[in-house]
CSV table of C-alpha atoms in Angstrom, one decimal:
chain,number,residue,atom,x,y,z
A,29,MET,CA,-91.0,-9.3,94.1
A,30,LYS,CA,-93.1,-7.0,96.3
A,31,ASN,CA,-90.6,-4.3,96.1
A,32,GLN,CA,-90.5,-4.5,92.3
A,33,LEU,CA,-94.3,-4.3,92.2
A,34,ARG,CA,-94.2,-1.2,94.5
A,35,LYS,CA,-91.6,0.4,92.2
A,36,ALA,CA,-93.8,-0.3,89.1
A,37,LEU,CA,-96.8,1.3,90.7
A,38,ALA,CA,-94.8,4.3,91.7
A,39,GLU,CA,-93.4,4.8,88.2
A,40,PRO,CA,-95.8,3.4,85.7
A,41,LEU,CA,-94.1,4.9,82.6
A,42,SER,CA,-90.7,3.3,83.2
A,43,ALA,CA,-92.4,0.0,84.0
A,44,ALA,CA,-94.3,0.2,80.7
A,45,LEU,CA,-91.0,1.0,78.9
A,46,LEU,CA,-89.4,-2.0,80.6
A,47,VAL,CA,-92.2,-4.3,79.5
A,48,GLY,CA,-91.9,-3.0,76.0
A,49,ALA,CA,-88.2,-3.6,75.9
A,50,LEU,CA,-88.7,-7.2,77.2
A,51,ILE,CA,-91.2,-7.9,74.5
A,52,LYS,CA,-89.0,-6.4,71.8
A,53,GLY,CA,-86.1,-8.5,73.2
A,54,LEU,CA,-88.2,-11.6,73.1
A,55,ILE,CA,-88.9,-11.0,69.4
A,56,TYR,CA,-85.1,-10.7,68.8
A,57,VAL,CA,-84.4,-13.9,70.8
A,58,ILE,CA,-87.0,-15.9,68.8
A,59,TYR,CA,-85.8,-14.4,65.5
A,60,TYR,CA,-82.2,-15.3,66.0
A,61,ARG,CA,-83.2,-18.8,67.3
A,62,LEU,CA,-85.3,-19.6,64.3
A,63,PHE,CA,-83.5,-18.0,61.4
A,64,THR,CA,-79.8,-18.2,62.3
A,65,LYS,CA,-77.7,-21.1,63.5
A,66,ASN,CA,-74.6,-19.2,64.7
A,67,VAL,CA,-76.2,-16.5,66.8
A,68,ARG,CA,-77.5,-17.3,70.3
A,69,VAL,CA,-79.2,-14.6,72.4
A,70,ASN,CA,-80.5,-15.7,75.8
A,71,PHE,CA,-83.8,-14.6,77.5
A,72,PRO,CA,-84.3,-12.2,79.3
A,73,PHE,CA,-82.9,-9.6,76.8
A,74,LYS,CA,-84.0,-6.0,77.1
A,75,ALA,CA,-83.9,-4.2,73.8
A,76,PHE,CA,-84.4,-0.5,74.4
A,77,GLY,CA,-82.6,0.2,71.1
A,78,SER,CA,-82.1,-1.5,67.8
A,79,VAL,CA,-80.0,-4.7,67.5
A,80,SER,CA,-78.3,-5.9,64.3
A,81,ILE,CA,-76.1,-9.0,64.2
A,82,ARG,CA,-74.6,-10.0,60.8
A,83,GLY,CA,-72.0,-12.2,59.3
A,84,PRO,CA,-71.0,-15.9,59.2
A,85,GLY,CA,-69.2,-16.1,62.6
A,86,SER,CA,-70.8,-17.2,65.9
A,87,VAL,CA,-72.2,-14.8,68.5
A,88,TYR,CA,-73.2,-15.6,72.0
A,89,ILE,CA,-75.0,-13.2,74.3
A,90,ASP,CA,-75.7,-14.3,77.9
A,91,LYS,CA,-78.8,-13.7,79.8
A,92,ASN,CA,-80.1,-10.5,81.3
A,93,CYS,CA,-78.3,-8.1,78.9
A,94,SER,CA,-79.8,-4.8,77.8
A,95,VAL,CA,-79.3,-2.6,74.8
A,96,HIS,CA,-79.7,1.2,74.9
A,97,GLU,CA,-79.9,3.7,72.2
A,98,ASN,CA,-76.9,6.1,72.1
A,99,VAL,CA,-76.7,8.8,69.3
A,100,PHE,CA,-79.2,6.8,67.3
A,101,ARG,CA,-77.1,3.6,67.4
A,102,GLY,CA,-78.0,0.4,69.2
A,103,LEU,CA,-75.9,-2.7,69.2
A,104,ASN,CA,-74.1,-3.6,66.0
A,105,ILE,CA,-72.1,-6.8,65.6
A,106,VAL,CA,-70.5,-7.8,62.4
A,107,THR,CA,-68.4,-11.0,62.1
A,108,LEU,CA,-66.1,-11.0,59.2
A,109,SER,CA,-65.0,-14.7,59.0
A,110,GLU,CA,-66.4,-18.1,59.9
A,111,GLU,CA,-64.0,-18.6,62.8
A,112,ALA,CA,-65.0,-15.4,64.4
A,113,LEU,CA,-66.3,-15.7,68.0
A,114,VAL,CA,-68.0,-12.9,70.0
A,115,ARG,CA,-69.0,-13.6,73.5
A,116,ILE,CA,-70.8,-11.2,75.8
A,117,GLY,CA,-71.3,-12.0,79.5
A,118,LYS,CA,-74.5,-11.7,81.6
A,119,ASN,CA,-75.9,-8.5,83.1
A,120,SER,CA,-74.1,-6.2,80.7
A,121,MET,CA,-75.5,-2.9,79.5
A,122,LEU,CA,-74.7,-2.2,75.8
A,123,GLY,CA,-75.4,1.2,74.6
A,124,GLY,CA,-74.3,2.1,71.1
A,125,LEU,CA,-71.6,-0.6,71.0
A,126,SER,CA,-70.3,-1.7,67.6
A,127,ILE,CA,-68.1,-4.8,67.2
A,128,ARG,CA,-66.3,-5.8,64.1
A,129,CYS,CA,-64.7,-9.2,64.7
A,130,TRP,CA,-62.5,-11.4,62.6
A,131,GLY,CA,-60.9,-13.5,65.3
A,132,GLN,CA,-62.1,-13.5,68.9
A,133,VAL,CA,-63.8,-10.9,71.1
A,134,MET,CA,-64.6,-11.9,74.7
A,135,ILE,CA,-66.4,-9.5,77.0
A,136,GLY,CA,-67.0,-10.3,80.7
A,137,GLU,CA,-70.0,-10.0,82.9
A,138,GLY,CA,-71.6,-6.7,83.9
A,139,THR,CA,-69.9,-4.6,81.3
A,140,MET,CA,-71.2,-1.0,80.7
A,141,THR,CA,-70.5,0.6,77.4
A,142,ALA,CA,-71.2,3.9,75.7
A,143,LEU,CA,-70.7,4.7,72.0
A,144,SER,CA,-67.6,2.7,71.6
A,145,LEU,CA,-66.0,0.5,69.0
A,146,ILE,CA,-64.3,-2.8,69.4
A,147,GLN,CA,-62.5,-3.9,66.3
A,148,ASP,CA,-59.8,-6.6,66.0
A,149,VAL,CA,-58.7,-5.9,62.5
A,150,ILE,CA,-57.2,-2.6,61.3
A,151,TYR,CA,-59.1,-2.1,58.1
A,152,VAL,CA,-62.5,-3.7,57.8
A,153,SER,CA,-63.2,-3.5,54.1
A,154,CYS,CA,-59.9,-5.2,53.1
A,155,VAL,CA,-60.6,-8.4,55.0
A,156,ASN,CA,-63.3,-9.7,52.7
A,157,ASP,CA,-62.7,-9.6,48.9
A,158,GLY,CA,-63.6,-6.4,47.1
A,159,GLY,CA,-61.2,-4.2,49.0
A,160,PRO,CA,-58.1,-2.7,47.3
A,161,SER,CA,-54.9,-4.8,47.4
A,162,VAL,CA,-53.0,-2.1,49.4
A,163,ALA,CA,-54.0,-3.0,52.9
A,164,ASN,CA,-54.3,-6.7,52.5
A,165,LYS,CA,-51.0,-7.3,54.3
A,166,LEU,CA,-52.2,-5.4,57.4
A,167,VAL,CA,-54.8,-7.9,58.7
A,168,TYR,CA,-53.7,-7.8,62.3
A,169,SER,CA,-55.9,-10.0,64.4
A,170,LYS,CA,-55.1,-10.9,68.0
A,171,PRO,CA,-57.9,-11.7,70.4
A,172,ILE,CA,-59.5,-9.0,72.5
A,173,ILE,CA,-60.3,-10.0,76.1
A,174,ILE,CA,-62.2,-7.6,78.4
A,175,GLY,CA,-62.8,-8.6,82.0
A,176,ASP,CA,-65.8,-8.4,84.3
A,177,ASN,CA,-67.5,-5.1,85.4
A,178,VAL,CA,-65.5,-2.9,82.9
A,179,TRP,CA,-66.9,0.5,82.1
A,180,LEU,CA,-66.1,1.7,78.5
A,181,GLY,CA,-66.5,5.5,78.1
A,182,GLY,CA,-67.8,7.3,75.1
A,183,ASN,CA,-65.9,7.3,71.8
A,184,SER,CA,-63.4,4.8,73.1
A,185,ILE,CA,-61.8,2.4,70.7
A,186,ILE,CA,-60.4,-1.0,71.5
A,187,LEU,CA,-58.1,-2.5,68.8
A,188,SER,CA,-56.5,-5.9,68.3
A,189,GLY,CA,-54.3,-7.4,71.0
A,190,SER,CA,-55.6,-5.5,74.0
A,191,ARG,CA,-56.5,-7.1,77.3
A,192,ILE,CA,-58.3,-5.2,80.0
A,193,GLY,CA,-58.5,-6.5,83.5
A,194,HIS,CA,-61.5,-6.8,85.9
A,195,ASP,CA,-63.2,-3.7,87.3
A,196,SER,CA,-61.3,-1.2,85.1
A,197,VAL,CA,-62.6,2.1,83.6
A,198,LEU,CA,-61.8,3.2,80.1
A,199,SER,CA,-62.1,6.9,79.9
A,200,ALA,CA,-63.8,8.8,77.1
A,201,GLY,CA,-61.8,8.9,73.9
A,202,ALA,CA,-59.2,6.3,74.9
A,203,THR,CA,-57.7,4.0,72.3
A,204,CYS,CA,-56.1,0.7,73.3
A,205,PHE,CA,-53.9,-1.0,70.8
A,206,ASN,CA,-51.8,-4.1,71.5
A,207,ALA,CA,-51.5,-3.4,75.3
A,208,GLU,CA,-52.3,-5.3,78.5
A,209,PHE,CA,-53.8,-3.7,81.6
A,210,ASP,CA,-54.1,-5.1,85.1
A,211,LYS,CA,-57.3,-5.2,87.1
A,212,TYR,CA,-58.8,-2.1,88.8
A,213,ARG,CA,-57.2,0.6,86.5
A,214,LEU,CA,-58.2,3.9,85.0
A,215,ILE,CA,-57.1,3.7,81.4
A,216,SER,CA,-57.0,6.9,79.4
A,217,GLY,CA,-55.2,8.5,76.4
A,218,ASN,CA,-54.8,7.9,72.8
A,219,PRO,CA,-52.9,5.6,72.5
A,220,ALA,CA,-53.3,4.3,76.1
A,221,THR,CA,-50.0,3.2,77.5
A,222,ARG,CA,-50.4,2.3,81.1
A,223,GLY,CA,-53.4,2.4,83.5
A,224,LEU,CA,-53.5,4.3,86.8
A,225,PRO,CA,-54.6,2.3,89.8
A,226,ILE,CA,-58.0,3.6,91.0
A,227,ASP,CA,-57.4,3.0,94.7
A,228,GLN,CA,-54.4,5.3,94.6
A,229,LEU,CA,-56.5,8.0,92.9
A,230,LEU,CA,-59.2,7.6,95.6
A,231,LYS,CA,-56.6,8.1,98.3
A,232,LEU,CA,-55.3,11.3,96.6
A,233,LYS,CA,-58.9,12.6,96.4
A,234,ALA,CA,-59.4,11.9,100.1
A,235,ARG,CA,-56.2,13.8,101.1
A,236,THR,CA,-57.2,17.0,99.3
B,19,MET,CA,-76.7,-3.0,40.8
B,20,GLY,CA,-73.9,-0.7,42.1
B,21,ARG,CA,-72.6,-0.3,38.5
B,22,ILE,CA,-76.0,0.8,37.3
B,23,ARG,CA,-76.4,3.3,40.1
B,24,GLY,CA,-72.9,4.6,39.3
B,25,LYS,CA,-73.7,5.0,35.6
B,26,LEU,CA,-76.9,6.9,36.4
B,27,PHE,CA,-74.9,9.2,38.8
B,28,ILE,CA,-72.4,9.9,36.0
B,29,LEU,CA,-75.2,10.7,33.6
B,30,LYS,CA,-76.8,13.0,36.1
B,31,CYS,CA,-73.5,14.9,36.7
B,32,GLN,CA,-72.9,15.3,32.9
B,33,TYR,CA,-76.1,17.2,32.3
B,34,LEU,CA,-77.0,18.9,35.6
B,35,ARG,CA,-73.8,19.5,37.5
B,36,LYS,CA,-70.9,20.6,35.3
B,37,ASN,CA,-68.5,21.1,38.2
B,38,ILE,CA,-68.3,17.3,38.9
B,39,LYS,CA,-66.1,15.1,36.7
B,40,ILE,CA,-66.3,11.4,37.1
B,41,ASP,CA,-64.5,8.8,35.0
B,42,GLU,CA,-66.1,5.5,34.0
B,43,GLY,CA,-66.5,2.5,36.2
B,44,LEU,CA,-67.9,4.1,39.3
B,45,THR,CA,-69.6,1.7,41.7
B,46,ILE,CA,-72.1,3.0,44.2
B,47,LYS,CA,-73.2,0.5,46.8
B,48,LYS,CA,-74.5,3.0,49.3
B,49,LYS,CA,-75.4,6.7,49.1
B,50,LEU,CA,-73.1,9.4,47.6
B,51,LEU,CA,-73.7,13.0,48.5
B,52,ILE,CA,-71.9,15.8,46.7
B,53,THR,CA,-72.7,19.4,47.7
B,54,GLY,CA,-71.2,22.8,46.9
B,55,LYS,CA,-70.0,24.6,43.8
B,56,GLY,CA,-66.3,23.8,43.8
B,57,ARG,CA,-64.6,21.4,41.3
B,58,VAL,CA,-64.8,17.7,42.2
B,59,SER,CA,-63.1,15.0,40.1
B,60,ILE,CA,-63.1,11.3,40.7
B,61,GLY,CA,-60.9,8.8,38.8
B,62,LYS,CA,-61.6,5.4,37.2
B,63,ASN,CA,-63.1,2.4,38.9
B,64,CYS,CA,-63.8,4.0,42.3
B,65,VAL,CA,-66.0,2.2,44.8
B,66,ILE,CA,-68.4,4.1,47.1
B,67,ASP,CA,-69.4,1.9,50.0
B,68,GLY,CA,-70.7,2.0,53.6
B,69,ILE,CA,-68.9,0.6,56.5
B,70,LYS,CA,-70.0,-2.7,58.0
B,71,GLY,CA,-71.8,-2.6,61.3
B,72,ASP,CA,-72.4,1.1,61.8
B,73,ALA,CA,-75.2,3.6,61.2
B,74,SER,CA,-73.3,6.1,59.0
B,75,GLN,CA,-73.7,4.6,55.6
B,76,TYR,CA,-72.9,7.3,53.1
B,77,VAL,CA,-70.0,9.1,51.6
B,78,SER,CA,-70.2,12.9,51.6
B,79,ILE,CA,-68.0,15.2,49.6
B,80,ASN,CA,-68.5,19.0,50.3
B,81,THR,CA,-66.9,22.1,48.8
B,82,TYR,CA,-67.4,25.4,50.5
B,83,SER,CA,-66.4,27.9,47.8
B,84,ARG,CA,-66.1,28.2,44.0
B,85,ASP,CA,-62.3,27.9,44.1
B,86,ALA,CA,-62.3,24.8,46.2
B,87,SER,CA,-61.2,21.6,44.5
B,88,ILE,CA,-61.3,17.9,45.5
B,89,SER,CA,-59.6,15.3,43.3
B,90,ILE,CA,-59.6,11.6,43.9
B,91,GLY,CA,-57.4,9.2,41.9
B,92,ASP,CA,-58.1,5.8,40.3
B,93,ASN,CA,-59.3,2.7,42.1
B,94,ALA,CA,-60.1,4.5,45.3
B,95,HIS,CA,-62.2,2.7,47.9
B,96,LEU,CA,-64.3,5.1,50.0
B,97,CYS,CA,-66.2,3.6,52.9
B,98,ALA,CA,-68.4,6.2,54.7
B,99,ALA,CA,-65.7,8.9,54.3
B,100,ARG,CA,-66.5,12.6,54.8
B,101,ILE,CA,-64.4,15.0,52.7
B,102,SER,CA,-64.9,18.7,53.0
B,103,SER,CA,-62.8,21.4,51.4
B,104,ARG,CA,-62.5,25.2,51.2
B,105,PHE,CA,-59.1,25.2,49.3
B,106,CYS,CA,-57.7,22.0,47.9
B,107,ILE,CA,-57.7,18.4,48.7
B,108,SER,CA,-55.9,15.9,46.4
B,109,ILE,CA,-56.0,12.2,47.1
B,110,GLY,CA,-53.9,9.7,45.2
B,111,SER,CA,-54.8,6.5,43.5
B,112,SER,CA,-55.8,3.1,45.1
B,113,VAL,CA,-56.4,4.5,48.5
B,114,LEU,CA,-58.7,3.1,51.2
B,115,ILE,CA,-60.6,5.5,53.4
B,116,GLU,CA,-62.9,4.1,56.1
B,117,GLU,CA,-65.4,6.2,58.1
B,118,SER,CA,-63.1,9.2,58.7
B,119,GLY,CA,-63.0,12.9,58.0
B,120,ILE,CA,-60.6,14.9,55.9
B,121,VAL,CA,-60.9,18.6,56.3
B,122,ASP,CA,-58.7,21.5,55.1
B,123,THR,CA,-60.1,24.5,57.0
B,124,ASP,CA,-61.2,25.3,60.6
B,125,PHE,CA,-64.6,26.5,59.3
B,126,HIS,CA,-64.8,29.2,62.0
B,127,SER,CA,-62.5,31.7,63.6
B,128,ILE,CA,-62.0,32.0,67.4
B,129,GLU,CA,-63.4,35.5,67.3
B,130,ARG,CA,-66.7,36.2,69.1
B,131,ASP,CA,-68.7,36.3,65.8
B,132,ARG,CA,-67.4,32.9,64.7
B,133,GLY,CA,-66.8,34.2,61.2
B,134,ARG,CA,-64.4,33.0,58.5
B,135,PRO,CA,-60.8,32.4,59.7
B,136,GLN,CA,-58.5,35.1,58.4
B,137,ASP,CA,-55.1,33.6,58.3
B,138,GLU,CA,-55.9,30.7,56.0
B,139,SER,CA,-54.4,30.4,52.5
B,140,LEU,CA,-54.0,27.7,49.8
B,141,GLU,CA,-50.4,27.0,50.6
B,142,LYS,CA,-50.9,26.7,54.3
B,143,CYS,CA,-54.1,24.5,54.2
B,144,LYS,CA,-53.7,22.3,51.2
B,145,VAL,CA,-54.1,18.6,52.0
B,146,VAL,CA,-52.2,16.0,49.9
B,147,ILE,CA,-52.6,12.3,50.4
B,148,GLY,CA,-50.4,10.0,48.4
B,149,ASP,CA,-50.9,6.7,46.6
B,150,ARG,CA,-51.8,3.4,48.3
B,151,VAL,CA,-52.6,5.1,51.7
B,152,ALA,CA,-55.1,3.5,54.0
B,153,ILE,CA,-56.9,5.5,56.7
B,154,GLY,CA,-58.7,3.6,59.4
B,155,SER,CA,-62.2,4.2,60.9
B,156,ARG,CA,-63.0,7.1,63.3
B,157,SER,CA,-59.7,9.0,62.4
B,158,PHE,CA,-59.4,12.6,61.3
B,159,VAL,CA,-57.0,14.4,58.9
B,160,MET,CA,-56.5,18.1,59.7
B,161,LYS,CA,-55.5,21.0,57.5
B,162,GLY,CA,-52.0,21.4,56.0
B,163,VAL,CA,-51.1,17.7,56.2
B,164,HIS,CA,-49.1,15.8,53.6
B,165,ILE,CA,-49.3,12.1,53.9
B,166,GLY,CA,-46.7,10.2,51.9
B,167,ASP,CA,-47.1,7.1,49.7
B,168,ASP,CA,-47.9,3.7,51.3
B,169,ALA,CA,-48.5,5.3,54.8
B,170,LYS,CA,-51.0,3.5,57.0
B,171,ILE,CA,-53.1,5.4,59.5
B,172,PHE,CA,-54.6,3.3,62.3
B,173,PRO,CA,-58.2,3.7,63.6
B,174,GLY,CA,-58.9,6.5,66.0
B,175,SER,CA,-55.9,8.6,65.2
B,176,ILE,CA,-56.0,12.4,64.6
B,177,VAL,CA,-53.4,13.5,62.1
B,178,THR,CA,-52.2,17.1,62.7
B,179,THR,CA,-48.6,17.0,61.3
B,180,SER,CA,-47.2,15.6,58.0
B,181,VAL,CA,-46.6,11.9,57.8
B,182,LYS,CA,-43.6,10.4,55.9
B,183,ALA,CA,-43.9,7.7,53.2
B,184,GLY,CA,-44.4,4.2,54.5
B,185,ALA,CA,-45.0,5.0,58.1
B,186,LEU,CA,-47.5,3.5,60.5
B,187,VAL,CA,-49.3,6.1,62.6
B,188,LEU,CA,-51.5,6.0,65.7
B,189,GLY,CA,-52.7,8.3,68.4
B,190,ASN,CA,-53.9,11.8,69.2
B,191,PRO,CA,-51.8,13.7,68.0
B,192,ALA,CA,-50.7,11.0,65.6
B,193,ARG,CA,-47.3,9.5,66.4
B,194,VAL,CA,-45.2,7.2,64.3
B,195,LEU,CA,-45.3,3.5,65.4
B,196,ARG,CA,-43.0,2.1,62.8
B,197,GLU,CA,-41.0,3.7,59.9
B,198,SER,CA,-40.2,1.7,56.9
């Protein structure tokens, strides 16, 4: 506590920003408690950017999460069906993440995201009515499971059926579709096929 | 509400912008931006929509010269699509395009002055998209690409070569997942 106070006195501007984010987050928490039944956001929630959660499915965000603004986008979550379930673990930093969920999206603790997209259907607008009849056959929904302490890079896309293990890094521009990755991997490429183990990469770096 | 906005847009195009031809039954749920002096034609019963859960909520159609032409067929469903043309883009009927870009030029050359690219022509750069094609979000269709009927393009793919009819396509550069 003393250290935190000392930090706040040393950098008053960032402390003020943090307090503002906490107040904004509290407003979001109270709003979702009062006006929606399916969305549950836990306090403390730091909202440095905008948050929008829509749709009939259930959303659960654990405590001590923070939302940052990335290319003018905050956190966007859309659930497309009533069975949809989005679960975000505690201590995660969500910057510019957008989730479009029809089935199940599970994100572990301590996740860090940049401007990335998590989507478990191929085409969003054909799921509900109103879309053209072309793509209706291609509703391809398998659960997405992301482990703890995963870092998602900028412009990465995670599509249906992908499982990412603990402590992995998804590099910028990577796209996962229907693939499983072990823990502690560096995942890259579009489409990403197999992850490189990070400890081997570190050994290579030490040798050169 | 969307129907009324569509009718107003059609009326505005009839009197003020003669280069735009839109058939009846246009529905505009979000914003539609059309710029440039080229010819633009949109078929019957098209829907202009934004994509759910994202900030970019408008469809933009741009032409960069007087000879450019963009034609979109009937029953098309455009969700936050960005279409920009210098030569010719023709899109078939009952397509679904979600938050992706379709482009038929490089816009700039690789010379120092970044002027117009020299070696581009109508035959080389024409983009043709067939009927009943669906294009996923954050994907990109480059110049000189022909996409066959019933092809499906997955989210996040960048299409640089032509795609056969009925194929499923994913990746950068786009590779065929399944032919049918």
